[in-house]
Short mmCIF file of C-alpha atoms (C1' of nucleotides) in Angstrom, two decimals:
data_model
loop_
_atom_site.label_atom_id
_atom_site.label_comp_id
_atom_site.label_asym_id
_atom_site.label_seq_id
_atom_site.Cartn_x
_atom_site.Cartn_y
_atom_site.Cartn_z
CA MET A 12 -91.74 1.50 4.82
CA ILE A 13 -87.89 1.74 4.75
CA LEU A 14 -86.05 1.34 8.10
CA ASP A 15 -82.86 3.06 8.92
CA PRO A 16 -80.38 1.95 11.43
CA VAL A 17 -82.30 4.07 14.29
CA ASP A 18 -85.40 2.29 13.73
CA LEU A 19 -83.88 -1.12 14.06
CA ARG A 20 -82.03 0.14 17.64
CA LEU A 21 -85.55 1.20 18.52
CA LEU A 22 -87.24 -2.26 17.64
CA GLU A 23 -84.28 -3.66 19.61
CA HIS A 24 -85.19 -1.77 22.54
CA LEU A 25 -88.77 -2.11 22.37
CA GLN A 26 -88.54 -6.08 21.95
CA LYS A 27 -86.71 -6.25 25.28
CA ASN A 28 -88.82 -3.39 27.05
CA GLY A 29 -92.12 -3.00 25.44
CA GLN A 30 -93.15 -0.21 28.25
CA ALA A 31 -90.17 1.81 27.25
CA THR A 32 -91.14 5.48 27.38
CA ALA A 33 -90.63 7.84 24.52
CA GLN A 34 -88.14 9.43 26.72
CA GLU A 35 -86.42 6.47 27.33
CA LEU A 36 -86.20 5.58 23.92
CA GLY A 37 -85.05 9.25 22.99
CA GLU A 38 -82.18 8.55 25.43
CA VAL A 39 -81.25 5.26 24.03
CA LEU A 40 -81.25 6.53 20.47
CA HIS A 41 -79.79 10.10 21.00
CA LEU A 42 -82.96 11.66 19.89
CA SER A 43 -85.73 13.77 21.27
CA ALA A 44 -88.43 12.18 23.21
CA SER A 45 -90.91 13.49 20.62
CA GLN A 46 -88.91 12.09 17.63
CA ALA A 47 -88.62 8.88 19.29
CA GLY A 48 -92.30 8.85 20.02
CA ARG A 49 -92.94 9.76 16.40
CA ARG A 50 -90.83 6.89 15.14
CA ARG A 51 -92.49 4.35 17.32
CA GLN A 52 -95.76 5.65 16.06
CA LYS A 53 -94.72 4.80 12.42
CA LEU A 54 -93.79 1.65 13.28
CA GLU A 55 -96.82 0.57 14.82
CA GLU A 56 -99.38 1.98 12.19
CA THR A 57 -96.97 0.33 9.63
CA GLY A 58 -97.50 -3.17 11.47
CA VAL A 59 -93.62 -3.62 11.78
CA ILE A 60 -94.73 -3.54 15.35
CA HIS A 61 -97.41 -5.96 15.41
CA HIS A 62 -98.68 -5.79 19.37
CA TYR A 63 -97.45 -5.49 22.77
CA ALA A 64 -97.72 -8.71 24.94
CA ALA A 65 -96.84 -9.21 28.76
CA ARG A 66 -94.44 -12.24 28.88
CA LEU A 67 -95.09 -14.57 31.71
CA ASP A 68 -92.81 -17.06 33.65
CA PRO A 69 -94.74 -20.40 33.10
CA ALA A 70 -93.15 -22.07 36.25
CA LYS A 71 -94.87 -19.37 38.40
CA LEU A 72 -98.28 -20.79 36.67
CA GLY A 73 -97.72 -23.82 37.47
CA LEU A 74 -96.65 -24.90 33.83
CA SER A 75 -93.88 -27.01 34.77
CA VAL A 76 -93.92 -29.28 31.74
CA GLN A 77 -93.05 -27.82 28.00
CA ALA A 78 -92.96 -30.09 25.08
CA PHE A 79 -92.49 -30.09 21.44
CA VAL A 80 -94.59 -32.38 19.44
CA GLN A 81 -94.25 -33.76 15.91
CA VAL A 82 -97.46 -34.83 14.53
CA GLN A 83 -97.85 -36.78 11.26
CA LEU A 84 -100.89 -36.98 9.56
CA ASP A 85 -102.05 -39.82 7.95
CA ARG A 86 -102.97 -39.04 4.84
CA HIS A 87 -102.27 -35.54 3.04
CA GLY A 88 -105.03 -33.71 1.93
CA ALA A 89 -106.66 -29.96 2.21
CA GLU A 90 -109.55 -31.13 3.93
CA HIS A 91 -107.47 -33.64 6.59
CA GLY A 92 -105.04 -30.37 7.50
CA ALA A 93 -108.20 -28.03 7.62
CA SER A 94 -109.75 -30.61 10.27
CA PHE A 95 -106.38 -30.80 12.35
CA ALA A 96 -106.03 -27.00 12.26
CA ARG A 97 -109.37 -26.55 13.81
CA LEU A 98 -108.46 -29.06 16.46
CA LEU A 99 -105.36 -27.00 17.34
CA LYS A 100 -107.47 -24.15 17.90
CA THR A 101 -109.58 -25.77 20.78
CA ARG A 102 -106.73 -26.79 22.55
CA PRO A 103 -104.96 -24.01 24.87
CA GLU A 104 -102.02 -26.40 25.85
CA ILE A 105 -100.73 -26.01 22.28
CA THR A 106 -99.51 -22.30 22.16
CA SER A 107 -98.02 -22.74 18.80
CA ALA A 108 -98.33 -24.76 15.53
CA TRP A 109 -96.02 -24.69 12.62
CA THR A 110 -96.05 -26.77 9.14
CA MET A 111 -93.08 -27.49 7.77
CA THR A 112 -91.34 -28.16 4.02
CA GLY A 113 -91.04 -31.69 3.09
CA GLU A 114 -93.49 -33.60 5.08
CA ALA A 115 -97.09 -32.58 5.69
CA ASP A 116 -96.27 -32.49 9.49
CA TYR A 117 -97.07 -30.30 12.24
CA LEU A 118 -94.66 -29.05 15.21
CA LEU A 119 -96.52 -28.12 18.29
CA ARG A 120 -95.12 -26.28 21.08
CA VAL A 121 -97.39 -27.45 24.50
CA TYR A 122 -97.41 -26.21 27.70
CA CYS A 123 -99.03 -28.09 30.39
CA PRO A 124 -98.93 -28.58 34.30
CA ASP A 125 -97.28 -32.24 34.49
CA LEU A 126 -96.65 -35.05 32.68
CA ALA A 127 -100.14 -36.60 32.90
CA SER A 128 -101.60 -34.09 31.13
CA LEU A 129 -99.22 -33.97 28.48
CA ASN A 130 -99.77 -37.71 28.07
CA ARG A 131 -103.66 -37.14 28.00
CA LEU A 132 -103.03 -34.48 25.25
CA ILE A 133 -100.93 -36.89 23.29
CA HIS A 134 -103.37 -39.96 23.69
CA GLU A 135 -106.84 -38.90 24.12
CA VAL A 136 -106.48 -35.95 21.72
CA LEU A 137 -103.89 -36.02 19.24
CA LEU A 138 -103.67 -39.72 18.97
CA ALA A 139 -107.40 -40.39 19.27
CA ASN A 140 -108.08 -38.07 16.06
CA PRO A 141 -108.38 -40.57 12.84
CA VAL A 142 -106.37 -38.11 11.09
CA VAL A 143 -103.37 -38.25 12.94
CA SER A 144 -100.72 -41.17 12.00
CA ARG A 145 -98.26 -40.92 14.54
CA VAL A 146 -96.60 -38.31 17.11
CA HIS A 147 -93.00 -37.84 18.73
CA SER A 148 -92.86 -35.80 21.63
CA GLN A 149 -89.96 -34.28 23.08
CA ILE A 150 -89.94 -32.47 26.63
CA VAL A 151 -88.12 -29.39 27.21
CA MET A 152 -85.44 -29.70 29.98
CA ASP A 153 -83.45 -26.48 29.58
CA GLN A 154 -84.11 -23.18 27.60
CA PRO A 155 -80.60 -21.86 27.05
CA LYS A 156 -81.79 -19.31 25.08
CA ALA A 157 -85.34 -17.57 24.88
CA ASP A 158 -86.78 -15.60 22.81
CA ALA A 159 -83.95 -13.15 21.87
CA PRO A 160 -84.76 -10.26 19.75
CA LEU A 161 -85.27 -10.80 16.03
CA PRO A 162 -81.80 -10.28 14.35
CA LEU A 163 -82.41 -6.67 12.79
CA GLY A 164 -78.84 -6.06 11.67
CA MET B 143 -98.43 -16.46 45.59
CA ILE B 144 -102.05 -17.44 44.99
CA LEU B 145 -103.54 -16.40 41.88
CA ASP B 146 -107.28 -16.43 41.84
CA PRO B 147 -109.43 -16.66 38.62
CA VAL B 148 -109.51 -12.85 38.19
CA ASP B 149 -105.58 -12.88 38.10
CA LEU B 150 -105.76 -15.32 35.36
CA ARG B 151 -108.07 -13.22 33.61
CA LEU B 152 -105.75 -10.43 33.98
CA LEU B 153 -102.93 -12.29 32.93
CA GLU B 154 -104.75 -13.38 29.64
CA HIS B 155 -105.80 -10.00 28.84
CA LEU B 156 -102.35 -8.56 29.25
CA GLN B 157 -100.48 -11.19 27.26
CA LYS B 158 -102.70 -10.34 24.16
CA ASN B 159 -102.35 -6.35 25.03
CA GLY B 160 -99.43 -5.22 27.02
CA GLN B 161 -100.29 -1.94 26.88
CA ALA B 162 -103.60 -2.38 28.51
CA THR B 163 -104.38 0.60 31.28
CA ALA B 164 -105.40 -0.15 34.57
CA GLN B 165 -108.67 1.55 33.82
CA GLU B 166 -109.12 -0.76 30.61
CA LEU B 167 -108.06 -4.04 32.70
CA GLY B 168 -110.93 -2.66 35.45
CA GLU B 169 -113.44 -2.74 32.64
CA VAL B 170 -112.85 -6.34 31.78
CA LEU B 171 -112.59 -7.66 34.95
CA HIS B 172 -115.37 -5.77 36.22
CA LEU B 173 -113.20 -3.96 39.00
CA SER B 174 -112.02 -0.63 39.57
CA ALA B 175 -109.19 0.85 37.97
CA SER B 176 -107.05 0.98 41.25
CA GLN B 177 -107.73 -2.78 42.15
CA ALA B 178 -106.99 -3.96 38.52
CA GLY B 179 -103.74 -1.77 38.80
CA ARG B 180 -102.88 -3.03 41.89
CA ARG B 181 -103.19 -6.55 41.06
CA ARG B 182 -101.16 -5.96 38.24
CA GLN B 183 -98.26 -4.54 40.08
CA LYS B 184 -98.35 -7.59 42.50
CA LEU B 185 -98.12 -9.75 39.49
CA GLU B 186 -95.05 -7.85 38.22
CA GLU B 187 -93.45 -7.86 41.57
CA THR B 188 -93.96 -11.56 41.97
CA GLY B 189 -92.34 -12.24 38.66
CA VAL B 190 -95.44 -13.95 37.21
CA ILE B 191 -95.47 -11.21 34.80
CA HIS B 192 -91.58 -11.60 33.79
CA HIS B 193 -91.63 -8.51 31.17
CA TYR B 194 -93.24 -6.82 28.76
CA ALA B 195 -92.20 -6.73 25.03
CA ALA B 196 -93.01 -5.64 21.58
CA ARG B 197 -93.82 -8.40 19.04
CA LEU B 198 -92.43 -7.55 15.49
CA ASP B 199 -93.68 -9.03 12.06
CA PRO B 200 -90.84 -11.01 10.94
CA ALA B 201 -91.70 -10.56 7.01
CA LYS B 202 -91.75 -6.73 7.10
CA LEU B 203 -88.40 -6.90 8.58
CA GLY B 204 -87.22 -9.01 5.69
CA LEU B 205 -87.01 -11.96 7.91
CA SER B 206 -89.16 -14.36 5.30
CA VAL B 207 -87.28 -17.61 6.47
CA GLN B 208 -88.09 -19.10 9.71
CA ALA B 209 -86.71 -22.52 10.50
CA PHE B 210 -86.26 -25.29 13.30
CA VAL B 211 -82.93 -27.09 13.60
CA GLN B 212 -82.10 -30.24 15.20
CA VAL B 213 -78.43 -30.29 16.26
CA GLN B 214 -76.98 -33.45 17.86
CA LEU B 215 -73.60 -33.15 19.84
CA ASP B 216 -70.77 -35.52 18.91
CA ARG B 217 -70.04 -36.19 22.33
CA HIS B 218 -72.18 -35.93 25.33
CA GLY B 219 -70.26 -34.18 28.10
CA ALA B 220 -70.46 -30.92 30.35
CA GLU B 221 -68.15 -29.09 28.49
CA HIS B 222 -69.14 -29.83 25.11
CA GLY B 223 -72.57 -28.70 26.12
CA ALA B 224 -71.35 -25.62 27.57
CA SER B 225 -69.19 -24.27 24.32
CA PHE B 226 -72.06 -25.18 22.21
CA ALA B 227 -74.36 -22.92 24.56
CA ARG B 228 -71.81 -20.14 24.43
CA LEU B 229 -72.12 -20.38 20.48
CA LEU B 230 -75.77 -19.79 20.54
CA LYS B 231 -75.52 -16.75 22.38
CA THR B 232 -73.28 -15.39 19.54
CA ARG B 233 -75.76 -15.96 16.71
CA PRO B 234 -78.55 -13.40 16.70
CA GLU B 235 -80.29 -15.80 13.94
CA ILE B 236 -80.90 -18.15 16.79
CA THR B 237 -83.68 -16.71 18.91
CA SER B 238 -84.48 -19.78 20.84
CA ALA B 239 -82.69 -22.91 21.68
CA TRP B 240 -83.90 -26.01 24.05
CA THR B 241 -82.62 -29.28 25.22
CA MET B 242 -84.71 -31.86 25.30
CA THR B 243 -84.97 -35.19 27.27
CA GLY B 244 -83.37 -38.30 25.93
CA GLU B 245 -80.86 -37.27 23.44
CA ALA B 246 -78.27 -34.62 24.36
CA ASP B 247 -79.67 -32.73 21.33
CA TYR B 248 -80.51 -28.76 20.95
CA LEU B 249 -83.67 -27.91 19.09
CA LEU B 250 -83.13 -24.03 17.68
CA ARG B 251 -85.37 -21.57 16.41
CA VAL B 252 -83.96 -19.51 13.49
CA TYR B 253 -84.83 -16.39 11.72
CA CYS B 254 -83.26 -15.41 8.64
CA PRO B 255 -83.11 -13.05 5.65
CA ASP B 256 -83.31 -15.97 2.93
CA LEU B 257 -82.40 -19.18 2.41
CA ALA B 258 -78.63 -18.79 1.63
CA SER B 259 -78.17 -17.03 5.13
CA LEU B 260 -79.83 -20.52 6.62
CA ASN B 261 -77.46 -22.76 4.57
CA ARG B 262 -74.56 -20.63 5.73
CA LEU B 263 -75.61 -20.73 9.40
CA ILE B 264 -75.97 -24.63 9.04
CA HIS B 265 -72.73 -25.19 7.23
CA GLU B 266 -70.28 -22.73 8.36
CA VAL B 267 -71.42 -22.28 11.76
CA LEU B 268 -73.09 -25.24 13.16
CA LEU B 269 -71.66 -28.27 11.15
CA ALA B 270 -68.13 -26.09 11.07
CA ASN B 271 -68.17 -26.70 14.77
CA PRO B 272 -66.23 -29.84 15.91
CA VAL B 273 -68.66 -30.62 18.76
CA VAL B 274 -71.44 -30.61 16.18
CA SER B 275 -72.30 -34.11 14.81
CA ARG B 276 -75.38 -33.79 12.60
CA VAL B 277 -78.16 -31.01 12.04
CA HIS B 278 -81.72 -31.55 10.78
CA SER B 279 -83.06 -28.38 9.60
CA GLN B 280 -86.77 -27.97 8.66
CA ILE B 281 -88.19 -24.59 7.10
CA VAL B 282 -91.28 -23.25 8.30
CA MET B 283 -94.11 -23.19 5.40
CA ASP B 284 -96.82 -21.70 7.51
CA GLN B 285 -98.11 -21.13 11.33
CA PRO B 286 -101.65 -21.90 11.72
CA LYS B 287 -101.20 -21.18 15.81
CA ALA B 288 -98.87 -18.34 16.68
CA ASP B 289 -97.91 -17.79 20.35
CA ALA B 290 -101.05 -18.09 22.14
CA PRO B 291 -101.48 -17.04 25.45
CA LEU B 292 -100.53 -19.78 27.84
CA PRO B 293 -102.96 -21.80 29.13
CA LEU B 294 -104.06 -20.49 32.34
CA GLY B 295 -107.24 -22.51 33.28
"C1'" DG C 181 -112.91 1.55 46.32
"C1'" DG C 182 -111.15 6.59 45.53
"C1'" DT C 183 -108.22 10.83 45.37
"C1'" DG C 184 -104.55 13.85 43.94
"C1'" DA C 185 -99.65 14.80 43.02
"C1'" DA C 186 -96.27 13.52 39.21
"C1'" DA C 187 -95.04 11.41 34.96
"C1'" DT C 188 -96.20 10.35 30.46
"C1'" DC C 189 -98.32 10.67 25.54
"C1'" DT C 190 -99.74 13.08 21.65
"C1'" DA C 191 -101.04 16.62 18.84
"C1'" DC C 192 -99.38 20.80 17.57
"C1'" DC C 193 -96.04 24.43 16.76
"C1'" DT C 194 -91.40 26.47 15.71
"C1'" DA C 195 -86.72 26.20 13.78
"C1'" DG C 196 -83.20 24.89 10.50
"C1'" DG C 197 -81.51 22.20 6.26
"C1'" DC D 93 -90.92 20.88 1.74
"C1'" DC D 94 -89.74 17.72 4.99
"C1'" DT D 95 -87.11 16.58 9.50
"C1'" DA D 96 -85.75 17.45 14.17
"C1'" DG D 97 -87.09 19.64 18.82
"C1'" DG D 98 -90.02 21.90 22.11
"C1'" DT D 99 -94.71 22.57 24.32
"C1'" DA D 100 -99.62 21.92 26.57
"C1'" DG D 101 -103.89 19.64 27.38
"C1'" DA D 102 -105.17 15.42 28.27
"C1'" DT D 103 -104.44 10.47 29.97
"C1'" DT D 104 -102.44 7.22 33.29
"C1'" DT D 105 -99.96 5.76 36.94
"C1'" DC D 106 -99.25 5.12 41.97
"C1'" DA D 107 -98.58 6.29 46.44
"C1'" DC D 108 -101.90 7.48 50.24
"C1'" DC D 109 -106.46 8.17 52.31
#
DNA sequence: GGTGAAATCTACCTAGG
DNA sequence: CCTAGGTAGATTTCACC
């Protein structure tokens, strides 16, 4: 699928407001509402737009502690990685996990109601797991930039 | 604002499908559509729901390189942090930035079309900045867990 | 919890390059 | 023939009962 500059501006807008109506999109893009809606539909069908999501305010939900946790597995092997990957899915506090080049480390993004529950996660879940060799956690103090739209230029 | 278990299930659903209609929410929650819509409206007004966003597929947009970059500032001071914070806003590849406890480090989440542009960002933008002392970048290989709903239990 | 007016979406249709 | 703009029926929302 080819994305022209109008598509990119449409995507930029929909990332900021996923509830924008076809009419609103048309005004922003200087198109008719029907054309804007048609473009949006195309982008949904082709999977460029993966889904729509409500973004919540963690503080208002009592999730006052955010952290990034780096986890180092003691032995590198497919079966170890797989068992750890299963663990990730069972822990709702871990909202995202990435593996990186170089080390077979995981980077985890974690939301907890308080420091105690973060420490429980680290000690009773992560360090208690025999596959895990080391963890290093850093608590988020401030988020000067949050979930900006993807760079589409 | 008090959130009862029904609100939490509503939020969980809206994080997965931000376009759920009041009727759909009502079916999930075993409520009437009008009650489900009323709850949602309340959660929007009180800011528990911050906004709605379209989630895009980075690969389909040509953003094949994701990375986390840790940036260490050479001197810790309010004015240095502020100048770096301004830099963050000017770079669309940097979609999120966090400051952590302990060090005055920044963790940056970055999306680039290729390795060359990531390297340009690191060397010509970050390291070229006099405030920056060291950077350490890790390229994302895999994302076994991606943007799961916030833990609302 | 239910109802109805207003707004919105979407499929279909028409016009122009 | 393909792309842009317009129209109508169905659906959804939201203020009110």
